[in-house]
mmCIF file of C-alpha atoms and ligand atoms in Angstrom:
data_model
loop_
_atom_site.group_PDB
_atom_site.id
_atom_site.type_symbol
_atom_site.label_atom_id
_atom_site.label_comp_id
_atom_site.label_asym_id
_atom_site.label_seq_id
_atom_site.Cartn_x
_atom_site.Cartn_y
_atom_site.Cartn_z
ATOM 1 C CA UNK A 1 24.734 107.519 112.394
ATOM 2 C CA UNK A 2 27.231 105.302 111.160
ATOM 3 C CA UNK A 3 26.783 101.277 109.951
ATOM 4 C CA UNK A 4 27.988 99.599 113.170
ATOM 5 C CA UNK A 5 27.658 102.493 115.545
ATOM 6 C CA UNK A 6 26.249 101.539 119.154
ATOM 7 C CA UNK A 7 23.172 103.004 120.007
ATOM 8 C CA UNK A 8 21.027 103.462 123.057
ATOM 9 C CA UNK A 9 17.275 103.637 122.333
ATOM 10 C CA UNK A 10 15.267 105.329 124.897
ATOM 11 C CA UNK A 11 11.579 105.385 124.984
ATOM 12 C CA UNK A 12 8.717 106.018 127.679
ATOM 13 C CA UNK A 13 6.235 103.302 128.642
ATOM 14 C CA UNK A 14 3.437 103.937 131.366
ATOM 15 C CA UNK A 15 6.039 106.574 133.097
ATOM 16 C CA UNK A 16 8.562 104.512 133.067
ATOM 17 C CA UNK A 17 11.683 104.919 131.007
ATOM 18 C CA UNK A 18 12.598 101.521 128.966
ATOM 19 C CA UNK A 19 15.820 101.270 126.774
ATOM 20 C CA UNK A 20 17.970 98.798 124.609
ATOM 21 C CA UNK A 21 21.696 99.180 123.309
ATOM 22 C CA UNK A 22 21.967 97.901 119.752
ATOM 23 C CA UNK A 23 23.858 98.772 116.835
ATOM 24 C CA UNK A 24 23.166 100.663 113.573
ATOM 25 C CA UNK A 25 22.767 97.862 110.667
ATOM 26 C CA UNK A 26 20.791 96.838 107.815
ATOM 27 C CA UNK A 27 18.572 94.467 109.953
ATOM 28 C CA UNK A 28 15.204 95.024 112.136
ATOM 29 C CA UNK A 29 15.690 95.386 115.611
ATOM 30 C CA UNK A 30 12.618 93.659 117.548
ATOM 31 C CA UNK A 31 11.226 94.641 121.328
ATOM 32 C CA UNK A 32 7.758 94.494 123.047
ATOM 33 C CA UNK A 33 7.436 97.885 121.608
ATOM 34 C CA UNK A 34 7.450 96.901 117.876
ATOM 35 C CA UNK A 35 10.011 96.389 115.105
ATOM 36 C CA UNK A 36 12.325 99.372 114.092
ATOM 37 C CA UNK A 37 14.443 99.285 110.720
ATOM 38 C CA UNK A 38 17.859 100.138 111.812
ATOM 39 C CA UNK A 39 18.808 101.362 108.322
ATOM 40 C CA UNK A 40 16.732 104.280 109.211
ATOM 41 C CA UNK A 41 19.248 105.523 111.747
ATOM 42 C CA UNK A 42 21.826 106.090 109.092
ATOM 43 C CA UNK A 43 20.007 109.356 108.009
ATOM 44 C CA UNK A 44 20.034 110.171 111.882
ATOM 45 C CA UNK A 45 21.926 111.887 114.468
ATOM 46 C CA UNK A 46 21.904 111.885 118.413
ATOM 47 C CA UNK A 47 19.066 113.270 119.829
ATOM 48 C CA UNK A 48 16.635 112.457 116.894
ATOM 49 C CA UNK A 49 14.037 110.107 117.088
ATOM 50 C CA UNK A 50 12.939 106.825 115.351
ATOM 51 C CA UNK A 51 9.717 105.243 115.370
ATOM 52 C CA UNK A 52 8.622 101.500 115.642
ATOM 53 C CA UNK A 53 5.964 99.948 113.402
ATOM 54 C CA UNK A 54 3.644 100.140 116.380
ATOM 55 C CA UNK A 55 4.048 103.765 116.664
ATOM 56 C CA UNK A 56 6.393 103.790 119.634
ATOM 57 C CA UNK A 57 8.925 106.954 119.403
ATOM 58 C CA UNK A 58 12.450 106.270 120.779
ATOM 59 C CA UNK A 59 15.030 108.798 121.269
ATOM 60 C CA UNK A 60 18.542 107.844 119.835
ATOM 61 C CA UNK A 61 21.472 108.329 121.928
ATOM 62 C CA UNK A 62 25.143 107.262 122.193
ATOM 63 C CA UNK A 63 25.583 104.953 125.077
ATOM 64 C CA UNK A 64 28.140 106.058 127.609
ATOM 65 C CA UNK A 65 29.827 103.829 130.620
ATOM 66 C CA UNK A 66 26.675 104.123 132.881
ATOM 67 C CA UNK A 67 24.652 102.790 130.202
ATOM 68 C CA UNK A 68 26.872 99.943 129.688
ATOM 69 C CA UNK A 69 26.876 99.208 133.466
ATOM 70 C CA UNK A 70 23.452 99.217 133.371
ATOM 71 C CA UNK A 71 23.271 96.803 130.575
ATOM 72 C CA UNK A 72 25.944 94.470 131.164
ATOM 73 C CA UNK A 73 25.789 90.656 131.478
ATOM 74 C CA UNK A 74 26.776 90.067 135.346
ATOM 75 C CA UNK A 75 28.555 87.028 136.438
ATOM 76 C CA UNK A 76 29.071 88.281 140.051
ATOM 77 C CA UNK A 77 29.284 91.528 141.839
ATOM 78 C CA UNK A 78 30.527 94.443 139.958
ATOM 79 C CA UNK A 79 32.341 97.633 141.379
ATOM 80 C CA UNK A 80 29.778 100.392 141.579
ATOM 81 C CA UNK A 81 30.197 103.691 140.022
ATOM 82 C CA UNK A 82 30.858 105.330 143.424
ATOM 83 C CA UNK A 83 33.637 103.071 143.710
ATOM 84 C CA UNK A 84 34.952 103.643 140.335
ATOM 85 C CA UNK A 85 34.735 107.266 141.052
ATOM 86 C CA UNK A 86 37.297 107.000 143.864
ATOM 87 C CA UNK A 87 39.880 104.954 141.711
ATOM 88 C CA UNK A 88 39.696 107.188 138.805
ATOM 89 C CA UNK A 89 39.791 110.499 141.053
ATOM 90 C CA UNK A 90 42.735 108.902 143.192
ATOM 91 C CA UNK A 91 44.924 107.501 140.416
ATOM 92 C CA UNK A 92 44.130 110.189 137.874
ATOM 93 C CA UNK A 93 43.964 107.742 135.377
ATOM 94 C CA UNK A 94 44.825 109.238 131.747
ATOM 95 C CA UNK A 95 44.804 108.385 128.026
ATOM 96 C CA UNK A 96 48.298 107.389 128.166
ATOM 97 C CA UNK A 97 47.990 104.826 131.248
ATOM 98 C CA UNK A 98 48.309 101.100 130.628
ATOM 99 C CA UNK A 99 46.561 98.947 133.613
ATOM 100 C CA UNK A 100 46.711 95.530 134.770
ATOM 101 C CA UNK A 101 43.245 94.433 136.231
ATOM 102 C CA UNK A 102 42.162 91.043 138.190
ATOM 103 C CA UNK A 103 39.523 89.526 138.338
ATOM 104 C CA UNK A 104 37.722 90.447 135.738
ATOM 105 C CA UNK A 105 34.416 89.517 136.842
ATOM 106 C CA UNK A 106 31.874 91.074 134.428
ATOM 107 C CA UNK A 107 34.508 93.317 133.148
ATOM 108 C CA UNK A 108 32.791 96.462 134.616
ATOM 109 C CA UNK A 109 36.052 98.225 136.124
ATOM 110 C CA UNK A 110 37.955 96.984 133.091
ATOM 111 C CA UNK A 111 35.393 98.799 130.640
ATOM 112 C CA UNK A 112 35.421 102.049 132.810
ATOM 113 C CA UNK A 113 39.308 102.090 132.551
ATOM 114 C CA UNK A 114 39.630 101.057 129.318
ATOM 115 C CA UNK A 115 37.203 103.912 128.332
ATOM 116 C CA UNK A 116 39.845 106.178 129.239
ATOM 117 C CA UNK A 117 43.298 104.325 129.634
ATOM 118 C CA UNK A 118 45.554 103.494 126.525
ATOM 119 C CA UNK A 119 45.306 99.665 127.203
ATOM 120 C CA UNK A 120 43.902 97.506 129.778
ATOM 121 C CA UNK A 121 44.898 93.570 130.374
ATOM 122 C CA UNK A 122 42.408 91.933 132.812
ATOM 123 C CA UNK A 123 43.004 88.321 134.034
ATOM 124 C CA UNK A 124 39.875 86.356 135.009
ATOM 125 C CA UNK A 125 40.252 82.695 136.682
ATOM 126 C CA UNK A 126 36.925 81.406 135.320
ATOM 127 C CA UNK A 127 36.761 80.684 131.614
ATOM 128 C CA UNK A 128 32.885 81.171 131.319
ATOM 129 C CA UNK A 129 33.124 84.758 133.425
ATOM 130 C CA UNK A 130 36.073 85.776 130.950
ATOM 131 C CA UNK A 131 33.945 85.127 128.199
ATOM 132 C CA UNK A 132 30.741 86.989 129.529
ATOM 133 C CA UNK A 133 33.314 89.935 130.152
ATOM 134 C CA UNK A 134 34.687 89.701 126.584
ATOM 135 C CA UNK A 135 31.084 90.146 125.271
ATOM 136 C CA UNK A 136 30.246 93.176 127.402
ATOM 137 C CA UNK A 137 33.554 94.760 126.303
ATOM 138 C CA UNK A 138 33.024 93.913 122.695
ATOM 139 C CA UNK A 139 29.360 95.532 123.016
ATOM 140 C CA UNK A 140 30.826 98.643 124.573
ATOM 141 C CA UNK A 141 33.008 98.686 121.620
ATOM 142 C CA UNK A 142 36.264 98.800 123.465
ATOM 143 C CA UNK A 143 39.063 96.976 121.503
ATOM 144 C CA UNK A 144 41.775 98.285 123.898
ATOM 145 C CA UNK A 145 40.675 95.889 126.972
ATOM 146 C CA UNK A 146 41.934 92.371 126.533
ATOM 147 C CA UNK A 147 40.730 89.689 128.959
ATOM 148 C CA UNK A 148 42.873 86.543 129.242
ATOM 149 C CA UNK A 149 41.862 83.663 131.282
ATOM 150 C CA UNK A 150 44.433 82.918 134.042
ATOM 151 C CA UNK A 151 45.224 83.188 137.599
ATOM 152 C CA UNK A 152 46.863 86.289 138.580
ATOM 153 C CA UNK A 153 48.561 84.664 141.310
ATOM 154 C CA UNK A 154 50.644 82.679 138.714
ATOM 155 C CA UNK A 155 50.085 85.344 135.792
ATOM 156 C CA UNK A 156 51.953 88.037 137.698
ATOM 157 C CA UNK A 157 55.291 86.117 137.894
ATOM 158 C CA UNK A 158 55.352 85.594 134.048
ATOM 159 C CA UNK A 159 54.273 89.278 133.206
ATOM 160 C CA UNK A 160 57.257 91.026 131.085
ATOM 161 C CA UNK A 161 55.228 94.274 130.986
ATOM 162 C CA UNK A 162 55.188 97.198 133.120
ATOM 163 C CA UNK A 163 52.038 98.939 133.792
ATOM 164 C CA UNK A 164 50.951 102.426 135.262
ATOM 165 C CA UNK A 165 48.123 101.415 137.636
ATOM 166 C CA UNK A 166 47.004 97.878 138.718
ATOM 167 C CA UNK A 167 43.779 97.085 139.942
ATOM 168 C CA UNK A 168 42.858 93.918 142.046
ATOM 169 C CA UNK A 169 39.595 92.593 142.925
ATOM 170 C CA UNK A 170 40.179 89.115 143.890
ATOM 171 C CA UNK A 171 40.321 87.266 147.486
ATOM 172 C CA UNK A 172 43.899 86.819 147.328
ATOM 173 C CA UNK A 173 45.109 90.283 146.510
ATOM 174 C CA UNK A 174 47.537 90.451 149.494
ATOM 175 C CA UNK A 175 49.417 87.352 147.945
ATOM 176 C CA UNK A 176 49.926 89.561 144.816
ATOM 177 C CA UNK A 177 51.181 92.463 146.626
ATOM 178 C CA UNK A 178 54.644 91.338 146.835
ATOM 179 C CA UNK A 179 55.072 91.027 142.984
ATOM 180 C CA UNK A 180 53.736 94.835 142.196
ATOM 181 C CA UNK A 181 57.249 96.672 142.395
ATOM 182 C CA UNK A 182 58.393 94.340 139.590
ATOM 183 C CA UNK A 183 55.268 95.085 137.050
ATOM 184 C CA UNK A 184 54.423 98.725 138.163
ATOM 185 C CA UNK A 185 56.249 101.678 136.634
ATOM 186 C CA UNK A 186 57.534 104.437 138.948
ATOM 187 C CA UNK A 187 55.067 106.582 140.201
ATOM 188 C CA UNK A 188 52.409 103.923 139.511
ATOM 189 C CA UNK A 189 49.458 103.049 141.464
ATOM 190 C CA UNK A 190 48.225 99.855 143.138
ATOM 191 C CA UNK A 191 44.544 99.866 143.906
ATOM 192 C CA UNK A 192 42.808 97.060 145.747
ATOM 193 C CA UNK A 193 39.109 96.354 146.550
ATOM 194 C CA UNK A 194 37.770 94.319 149.080
ATOM 195 C CA UNK A 195 34.426 93.918 150.615
ATOM 196 C CA UNK A 196 36.295 92.727 153.885
ATOM 197 C CA UNK A 197 38.122 94.381 156.717
ATOM 198 C CA UNK A 198 40.058 91.429 157.195
ATOM 199 C CA UNK A 199 41.256 91.114 153.738
ATOM 200 C CA UNK A 200 42.016 94.796 153.739
ATOM 201 C CA UNK A 201 44.214 94.210 156.919
ATOM 202 C CA UNK A 202 46.033 91.781 155.040
ATOM 203 C CA UNK A 203 46.331 93.911 151.874
ATOM 204 C CA UNK A 204 47.776 96.691 154.127
ATOM 205 C CA UNK A 205 50.147 94.505 156.114
ATOM 206 C CA UNK A 206 51.516 93.055 152.685
ATOM 207 C CA UNK A 207 51.885 96.922 151.325
ATOM 208 C CA UNK A 208 53.692 97.834 154.551
ATOM 209 C CA UNK A 209 56.440 95.671 153.559
ATOM 210 C CA UNK A 210 57.222 97.516 150.629
ATOM 211 C CA UNK A 211 58.446 101.119 150.315
ATOM 212 C CA UNK A 212 54.874 102.383 148.783
ATOM 213 C CA UNK A 213 54.214 106.144 149.193
ATOM 214 C CA UNK A 214 50.691 107.745 149.976
ATOM 215 C CA UNK A 215 48.991 104.643 151.050
ATOM 216 C CA UNK A 216 45.306 105.048 151.848
ATOM 217 C CA UNK A 217 42.256 103.023 152.517
ATOM 218 C CA UNK A 218 39.124 104.431 151.821
ATOM 219 C CA UNK A 219 35.236 103.811 152.020
ATOM 220 C CA UNK A 220 32.976 105.538 149.897
ATOM 221 C CA UNK A 221 29.518 106.093 151.205
ATOM 222 C CA UNK A 222 26.707 107.435 148.507
ATOM 223 C CA UNK A 223 23.435 109.008 150.138
ATOM 224 C CA UNK A 224 20.848 110.043 147.690
ATOM 225 C CA UNK A 225 18.511 112.772 148.451
ATOM 226 C CA UNK A 226 14.971 112.460 147.911
ATOM 227 C CA UNK A 227 12.655 115.351 146.678
ATOM 228 C CA UNK A 228 8.848 115.217 147.163
ATOM 229 C CA UNK A 229 5.899 117.418 148.168
ATOM 230 C CA UNK A 230 6.424 116.418 151.547
ATOM 231 C CA UNK A 231 9.918 117.544 151.929
ATOM 232 C CA UNK A 232 13.191 117.074 151.052
ATOM 233 C CA UNK A 233 15.475 114.080 153.064
ATOM 234 C CA UNK A 234 18.277 111.461 152.343
ATOM 235 C CA UNK A 235 16.427 108.579 150.498
ATOM 236 C CA UNK A 236 15.258 105.798 152.484
ATOM 237 C CA UNK A 237 16.238 103.027 149.959
ATOM 238 C CA UNK A 238 20.384 103.457 149.334
ATOM 239 C CA UNK A 239 23.441 101.821 148.187
ATOM 240 C CA UNK A 240 24.526 99.729 151.057
ATOM 241 C CA UNK A 241 28.231 98.470 152.167
ATOM 242 C CA UNK A 242 30.339 97.919 148.901
ATOM 243 C CA UNK A 243 33.679 97.531 149.721
ATOM 244 C CA UNK A 244 36.990 99.232 151.117
ATOM 245 C CA UNK A 245 39.509 100.750 148.329
ATOM 246 C CA UNK A 246 43.072 100.767 149.075
ATOM 247 C CA UNK A 247 45.344 102.827 146.725
ATOM 248 C CA UNK A 248 49.022 103.137 147.012
ATOM 249 C CA UNK A 249 51.746 105.047 145.013
ATOM 250 C CA UNK A 250 55.264 103.484 144.135
HETATM 251 C C1 SAM B 301 34.185 90.637 142.552
HETATM 252 S S1 SAM B 301 34.613 89.810 140.864
HETATM 253 C C2 SAM B 301 35.275 91.296 140.229
HETATM 254 C C3 SAM B 301 34.423 92.155 139.590
HETATM 255 C C4 SAM B 301 35.301 93.260 138.442
HETATM 256 N N1 SAM B 301 36.198 94.022 139.095
HETATM 257 C C5 SAM B 301 33.991 94.262 137.905
HETATM 258 O O1 SAM B 301 34.052 95.277 138.245
HETATM 259 O O2 SAM B 301 33.347 93.527 137.067
HETATM 260 C C6 SAM B 301 35.959 88.830 141.272
HETATM 261 C C7 SAM B 301 36.445 87.965 140.120
HETATM 262 O O3 SAM B 301 37.746 87.635 140.299
HETATM 263 C C8 SAM B 301 37.873 86.329 139.866
HETATM 264 N N2 SAM B 301 39.224 85.842 140.510
HETATM 265 C C9 SAM B 301 38.881 85.472 141.685
HETATM 266 N N3 SAM B 301 40.351 84.865 142.102
HETATM 267 C C10 SAM B 301 41.388 85.443 140.873
HETATM 268 C C11 SAM B 301 42.543 84.996 140.767
HETATM 269 N N4 SAM B 301 43.432 84.666 141.574
HETATM 270 N N5 SAM B 301 43.133 85.268 139.432
HETATM 271 C C12 SAM B 301 41.995 85.922 138.462
HETATM 272 N N6 SAM B 301 40.705 85.898 138.878
HETATM 273 C C13 SAM B 301 40.163 85.566 139.904
HETATM 274 C C14 SAM B 301 36.607 85.670 140.344
HETATM 275 O O4 SAM B 301 36.349 84.473 139.159
HETATM 276 C C15 SAM B 301 35.497 86.756 140.217
HETATM 277 O O5 SAM B 301 35.085 86.899 138.723
#
């Protein structure tokens, strides 16, 4: 591992997985399971182990986006991985894409987008939320995701840059739709996410006023399966309703 590299330290305690995200440094890392000299990781690779002064063994992994999702500090309701999967799948986001995102919230969607795209510019109306998102993004090591504090309704009128994808997760997304053709590259995608059908209907109405292609609104339902000695069936605890995703291509 290299100095400054972000790592996931995983251990098993009383049948439960406990994990921590930290970085390789010349300092000590403290947890309930003892202290680890982080400089020891300089001699190690992913998959190897490190032992705390209390004798607890940790496996070293490189964190990926689902790990950052679990560990991110939350200011509100983030978009869930199932919905992010739909957004990535239907837009085909790639490494050359630039993305405009709002509102940032905890920065979860912005981080997933930034882990693939060339650049993400995200607007968050609340200063304190923007600060938390910046910290989540910094911890994920993403220097291509910029969070600006501002109201997207106003900011969208001032932008002199075009994007390949625009993602909107705000109450007022419908009011931003009329400005999309001036900031979206030809062939680009508008994606909106809304927990309510009423908001989604307003978004669809605004989209209908513009010459978009391939407009679709979808809801993604996740159903985990449960396996036990008694039998196999859909899990009785499940991810409930999250939101409706509307995707339109210019
Ligand atoms: C549901 S959260 C977004 C969650 C985010 N997509 C994520 O995955 O973490 C909505 C956020 O939009 C912000 N917001 C609401 N209206 C806004 C606006 N007009 N401009 C910018 N941000 C706005 C709110 O403060 C809130 O943090």
